[in-house]
């Protein structure tokens, strides 16, 4: 091994790591599309103290927030195929569950994990909206859906957006654990490239830079959207 950094490898592998960004973003987008509405609905069950659902949501949040993401990955990656195999055998379905693209397991893990985080984000944000506004909406003839769409949700988003931004950035960084599922994302691509010459330091620097750029860009976009939503806070509706 040569001393010092291999700058040629560093430059080349940066683009190798960059090629894993679409996979990381794809997982992030799918997880958010699942987690945002589900987290909002489960937050409502907690606020309204709906029997059973409130308790289930509470246990679910405690479990997810109290366990490492990597452990959640191993549990789901190991248990789901076994569960599906038993179901397929029972109903004579001819399908090899072990041929399923691992990205589906990533969707499950990161959707469940992000949902648990967003339940608490939305629960605290919704609580800041006065109940009197909802009652006023009903008094002028708005339906429940219209009241939430026009009054509750916009104000909730204004309050929740910084935490949603944090959850999104953390989700993007968590996709680096996709290597445990053999996903060709940023981390695995860079580490595979480093295997030939044992240039792991350079590979980790590239991974660091790619995630830093990606997360900074996402934070910037959220700030732009937060400015756009701020009009709801300004007019007080």
Tab-separated table of N, CA, C and O in Angstrom, residues 80-140:
chain	number	residue	atom	x	y	z
A	80	UNK	N	-39.458	-11.447	6.926
A	80	UNK	CA	-40.453	-11.322	5.846
A	80	UNK	C	-40.363	-12.461	4.834
A	80	UNK	O	-41.395	-13.044	4.469
A	81	UNK	N	-39.163	-12.836	4.354
A	81	UNK	CA	-39.100	-13.973	3.416
A	81	UNK	C	-39.638	-15.272	4.015
A	81	UNK	O	-40.311	-16.043	3.325
A	82	UNK	N	-39.354	-15.510	5.299
A	82	UNK	CA	-39.860	-16.717	5.953
A	82	UNK	C	-41.382	-16.696	6.041
A	82	UNK	O	-42.044	-17.715	5.810
A	83	UNK	N	-41.938	-15.528	6.367
A	83	UNK	CA	-43.388	-15.385	6.461
A	83	UNK	C	-44.041	-15.581	5.097
A	83	UNK	O	-45.042	-16.306	4.971
A	84	UNK	N	-43.467	-14.953	4.079
A	84	UNK	CA	-44.018	-15.089	2.729
A	84	UNK	C	-43.899	-16.521	2.224
A	84	UNK	O	-44.813	-17.034	1.569
A	85	UNK	N	-42.791	-17.179	2.527
A	85	UNK	CA	-42.584	-18.558	2.086
A	85	UNK	C	-43.637	-19.487	2.676
A	85	UNK	O	-44.170	-20.368	1.982
A	86	UNK	N	-43.962	-19.284	3.958
A	86	UNK	CA	-44.975	-20.123	4.598
A	86	UNK	C	-46.358	-19.875	3.998
A	86	UNK	O	-47.143	-20.807	3.815
A	87	UNK	N	-46.645	-18.598	3.673
A	87	UNK	CA	-47.939	-18.268	3.065
A	87	UNK	C	-48.040	-18.862	1.661
A	87	UNK	O	-49.065	-19.447	1.272
A	88	UNK	N	-46.961	-18.726	0.891
A	88	UNK	CA	-46.958	-19.246	-0.483
A	88	UNK	C	-47.081	-20.764	-0.506
A	88	UNK	O	-47.760	-21.331	-1.358
A	89	UNK	N	-46.410	-21.427	0.456
A	89	UNK	CA	-46.511	-22.891	0.535
A	89	UNK	C	-47.926	-23.322	0.893
A	89	UNK	O	-48.440	-24.309	0.369
A	90	UNK	N	-48.549	-22.592	1.776
A	90	UNK	CA	-49.903	-22.936	2.220
A	90	UNK	C	-50.910	-22.841	1.086
A	90	UNK	O	-51.821	-23.669	0.961
A	91	UNK	N	-50.758	-21.810	0.246
A	91	UNK	CA	-51.718	-21.590	-0.838
A	91	UNK	C	-51.184	-22.014	-2.210
A	91	UNK	O	-51.729	-21.635	-3.246
A	92	UNK	N	-50.085	-22.789	-2.196
A	92	UNK	CA	-49.499	-23.337	-3.425
A	92	UNK	C	-49.175	-22.267	-4.459
A	92	UNK	O	-49.455	-22.404	-5.655
A	93	UNK	N	-48.605	-21.178	-3.995
A	93	UNK	CA	-48.191	-20.101	-4.899
A	93	UNK	C	-46.743	-20.355	-5.297
A	93	UNK	O	-45.861	-20.449	-4.441
A	94	UNK	N	-46.519	-20.465	-6.582
A	94	UNK	CA	-45.172	-20.755	-7.075
A	94	UNK	C	-44.395	-19.459	-7.277
A	94	UNK	O	-44.493	-18.804	-8.303
A	95	UNK	N	-43.642	-19.116	-6.273
A	95	UNK	CA	-42.806	-17.913	-6.334
A	95	UNK	C	-41.667	-18.054	-5.349
A	95	UNK	O	-41.883	-18.437	-4.201
A	96	UNK	N	-40.472	-17.765	-5.811
A	96	UNK	CA	-39.299	-17.837	-4.950
A	96	UNK	C	-39.124	-16.492	-4.244
A	96	UNK	O	-38.745	-15.495	-4.853
A	97	UNK	N	-39.439	-16.468	-2.950
A	97	UNK	CA	-39.383	-15.206	-2.205
A	97	UNK	C	-37.961	-14.676	-2.084
A	97	UNK	O	-37.759	-13.489	-1.821
A	98	UNK	N	-36.990	-15.543	-2.278
A	98	UNK	CA	-35.611	-15.119	-2.151
A	98	UNK	C	-35.083	-14.450	-3.422
A	98	UNK	O	-33.948	-13.988	-3.458
A	99	UNK	N	-35.928	-14.404	-4.450
A	99	UNK	CA	-35.573	-13.689	-5.679
A	99	UNK	C	-36.129	-12.272	-5.701
A	99	UNK	O	-35.937	-11.540	-6.665
A	100	UNK	N	-36.838	-11.900	-4.628
A	100	UNK	CA	-37.429	-10.557	-4.553
A	100	UNK	C	-36.312	-9.521	-4.460
A	100	UNK	O	-35.347	-9.687	-3.714
A	101	UNK	N	-36.450	-8.466	-5.249
A	101	UNK	CA	-35.466	-7.385	-5.232
A	101	UNK	C	-35.368	-6.806	-3.821
A	101	UNK	O	-36.381	-6.432	-3.225
A	102	UNK	N	-34.165	-6.721	-3.256
A	102	UNK	CA	-34.017	-6.231	-1.878
A	102	UNK	C	-34.495	-4.802	-1.674
A	102	UNK	O	-34.705	-4.378	-0.531
A	103	UNK	N	-34.687	-4.057	-2.742
A	103	UNK	CA	-35.157	-2.681	-2.584
A	103	UNK	C	-36.552	-2.647	-1.956
A	103	UNK	O	-36.928	-1.688	-1.280
A	104	UNK	N	-37.335	-3.733	-2.155
A	104	UNK	CA	-38.661	-3.795	-1.540
A	104	UNK	C	-38.564	-3.861	-0.028
A	104	UNK	O	-39.385	-3.295	0.685
A	105	UNK	N	-37.547	-4.548	0.473
A	105	UNK	CA	-37.330	-4.599	1.916
A	105	UNK	C	-36.896	-3.226	2.433
A	105	UNK	O	-37.261	-2.831	3.548
A	106	UNK	N	-36.127	-2.518	1.621
A	106	UNK	CA	-35.719	-1.164	1.996
A	106	UNK	C	-36.943	-0.257	2.091
A	106	UNK	O	-37.045	0.559	3.009
A	107	UNK	N	-37.868	-0.400	1.139
A	107	UNK	CA	-39.096	0.393	1.187
A	107	UNK	C	-39.848	0.144	2.499
A	107	UNK	O	-40.330	1.081	3.143
A	108	UNK	N	-39.949	-1.134	2.873
A	108	UNK	CA	-40.682	-1.499	4.094
A	108	UNK	C	-40.010	-0.925	5.329
A	108	UNK	O	-40.645	-0.254	6.156
A	109	UNK	N	-38.695	-1.157	5.447
A	109	UNK	CA	-37.961	-0.724	6.641
A	109	UNK	C	-38.016	0.786	6.808
A	109	UNK	O	-38.383	1.302	7.876
A	110	UNK	N	-37.661	1.509	5.764
A	110	UNK	CA	-37.552	2.957	5.884
A	110	UNK	C	-38.919	3.640	5.938
A	110	UNK	O	-39.050	4.715	6.539
A	111	UNK	N	-39.926	3.029	5.344
A	111	UNK	CA	-41.284	3.579	5.455
A	111	UNK	C	-41.782	3.452	6.889
A	111	UNK	O	-42.339	4.402	7.459
A	112	UNK	N	-41.602	2.267	7.478
A	112	UNK	CA	-42.037	2.048	8.861
A	112	UNK	C	-41.272	2.941	9.834
A	112	UNK	O	-41.852	3.506	10.764
A	113	UNK	N	-39.974	3.061	9.611
A	113	UNK	CA	-39.149	3.871	10.502
A	113	UNK	C	-39.523	5.342	10.421
A	113	UNK	O	-39.670	6.016	11.449
A	114	UNK	N	-39.708	5.847	9.207
A	114	UNK	CA	-40.035	7.262	9.026
A	114	UNK	C	-41.440	7.568	9.514
A	114	UNK	O	-41.701	8.656	10.059
A	115	UNK	N	-42.363	6.625	9.340
A	115	UNK	CA	-43.732	6.820	9.830
A	115	UNK	C	-43.741	7.056	11.340
A	115	UNK	O	-44.432	7.957	11.834
A	116	UNK	N	-42.966	6.265	12.067
A	116	UNK	CA	-42.913	6.409	13.529
A	116	UNK	C	-42.406	7.788	13.928
A	116	UNK	O	-42.902	8.397	14.883
A	117	UNK	N	-41.441	8.298	13.204
A	117	UNK	CA	-40.897	9.621	13.501
A	117	UNK	C	-41.926	10.708	13.193
A	117	UNK	O	-42.136	11.639	13.980
A	118	UNK	N	-42.604	10.566	12.044
A	118	UNK	CA	-43.554	11.592	11.625
A	118	UNK	C	-44.833	11.601	12.469
A	118	UNK	O	-45.516	12.625	12.536
A	119	UNK	N	-45.161	10.486	13.083
A	119	UNK	CA	-46.326	10.471	13.989
A	119	UNK	C	-46.136	11.514	15.090
A	119	UNK	O	-47.036	12.313	15.367
A	120	UNK	N	-44.961	11.518	15.686
A	120	UNK	CA	-44.685	12.470	16.763
A	120	UNK	C	-44.533	13.889	16.233
A	120	UNK	O	-44.917	14.854	16.891
A	121	UNK	N	-43.970	14.020	15.026
A	121	UNK	CA	-43.833	15.348	14.410
A	121	UNK	C	-45.206	15.967	14.176
A	121	UNK	O	-45.472	17.122	14.544
A	122	UNK	N	-46.106	15.192	13.565
A	122	UNK	CA	-47.442	15.704	13.265
A	122	UNK	C	-48.283	15.885	14.534
A	122	UNK	O	-49.084	16.816	14.627
A	123	UNK	N	-48.087	15.004	15.492
A	123	UNK	CA	-48.862	15.105	16.733
A	123	UNK	C	-48.581	16.431	17.437
A	123	UNK	O	-49.502	17.119	17.893
A	124	UNK	N	-47.321	16.799	17.510
A	124	UNK	CA	-46.978	18.064	18.160
A	124	UNK	C	-47.393	19.259	17.309
A	124	UNK	O	-47.812	20.291	17.839
A	125	UNK	N	-47.308	19.129	15.977
A	125	UNK	CA	-47.654	20.244	15.087
A	125	UNK	C	-49.160	20.500	15.076
A	125	UNK	O	-49.601	21.651	15.117
A	126	UNK	N	-49.944	19.432	15.017
A	126	UNK	CA	-51.403	19.578	15.001
A	126	UNK	C	-51.887	20.196	16.304
A	126	UNK	O	-52.844	20.982	16.327
A	127	UNK	N	-51.224	19.871	17.387
A	127	UNK	CA	-51.619	20.387	18.699
A	127	UNK	C	-51.475	21.900	18.799
A	127	UNK	O	-52.086	22.529	19.673
A	128	UNK	N	-50.673	22.495	17.909
A	128	UNK	CA	-50.487	23.949	17.953
A	128	UNK	C	-51.631	24.698	17.276
A	128	UNK	O	-51.750	25.915	17.430
A	129	UNK	N	-52.457	23.982	16.508
A	129	UNK	CA	-53.583	24.610	15.812
A	129	UNK	C	-54.787	24.634	16.748
A	129	UNK	O	-55.193	23.599	17.279
A	130	UNK	N	-55.354	25.805	16.929
A	130	UNK	CA	-56.489	25.971	17.841
A	130	UNK	C	-57.701	25.163	17.370
A	130	UNK	O	-58.041	25.171	16.180
A	131	UNK	N	-58.338	24.467	18.304
A	131	UNK	CA	-59.547	23.713	17.970
A	131	UNK	C	-60.689	24.631	17.546
A	131	UNK	O	-61.598	24.223	16.827
A	132	UNK	N	-60.608	25.881	17.985
A	132	UNK	CA	-61.635	26.844	17.606
A	132	UNK	C	-61.689	27.088	16.111
A	132	UNK	O	-62.764	27.372	15.557
A	133	UNK	N	-60.538	26.946	15.438
A	133	UNK	CA	-60.510	27.141	13.989
A	133	UNK	C	-61.274	26.033	13.269
A	133	UNK	O	-61.950	26.277	12.271
A	134	UNK	N	-61.172	24.828	13.793
A	134	UNK	CA	-61.910	23.710	13.208
A	134	UNK	C	-63.405	23.893	13.427
A	134	UNK	O	-64.210	23.648	12.513
A	135	UNK	N	-63.768	24.329	14.605
A	135	UNK	CA	-65.188	24.573	14.898
A	135	UNK	C	-65.741	25.699	14.031
A	135	UNK	O	-66.882	25.643	13.561
A	136	UNK	N	-64.921	26.734	13.801
A	136	UNK	CA	-65.341	27.840	12.940
A	136	UNK	C	-65.538	27.367	11.511
A	136	UNK	O	-66.459	27.825	10.809
A	137	UNK	N	-64.684	26.452	11.065
A	137	UNK	CA	-64.814	25.919	9.709
A	137	UNK	C	-66.122	25.149	9.546
A	137	UNK	O	-66.798	25.271	8.521
A	138	UNK	N	-66.481	24.373	10.572
A	138	UNK	CA	-67.745	23.633	10.514
A	138	UNK	C	-68.939	24.600	10.514
A	138	UNK	O	-69.951	24.351	9.854
A	139	UNK	N	-68.784	25.703	11.241
A	139	UNK	CA	-69.900	26.644	11.359
A	139	UNK	C	-70.210	27.349	10.041
A	139	UNK	O	-71.333	27.812	9.825
A	140	UNK	N	-69.219	27.456	9.147
A	140	UNK	CA	-69.450	28.100	7.847
A	140	UNK	C	-69.753	27.070	6.757
A	140	UNK	O	-69.805	27.416	5.578
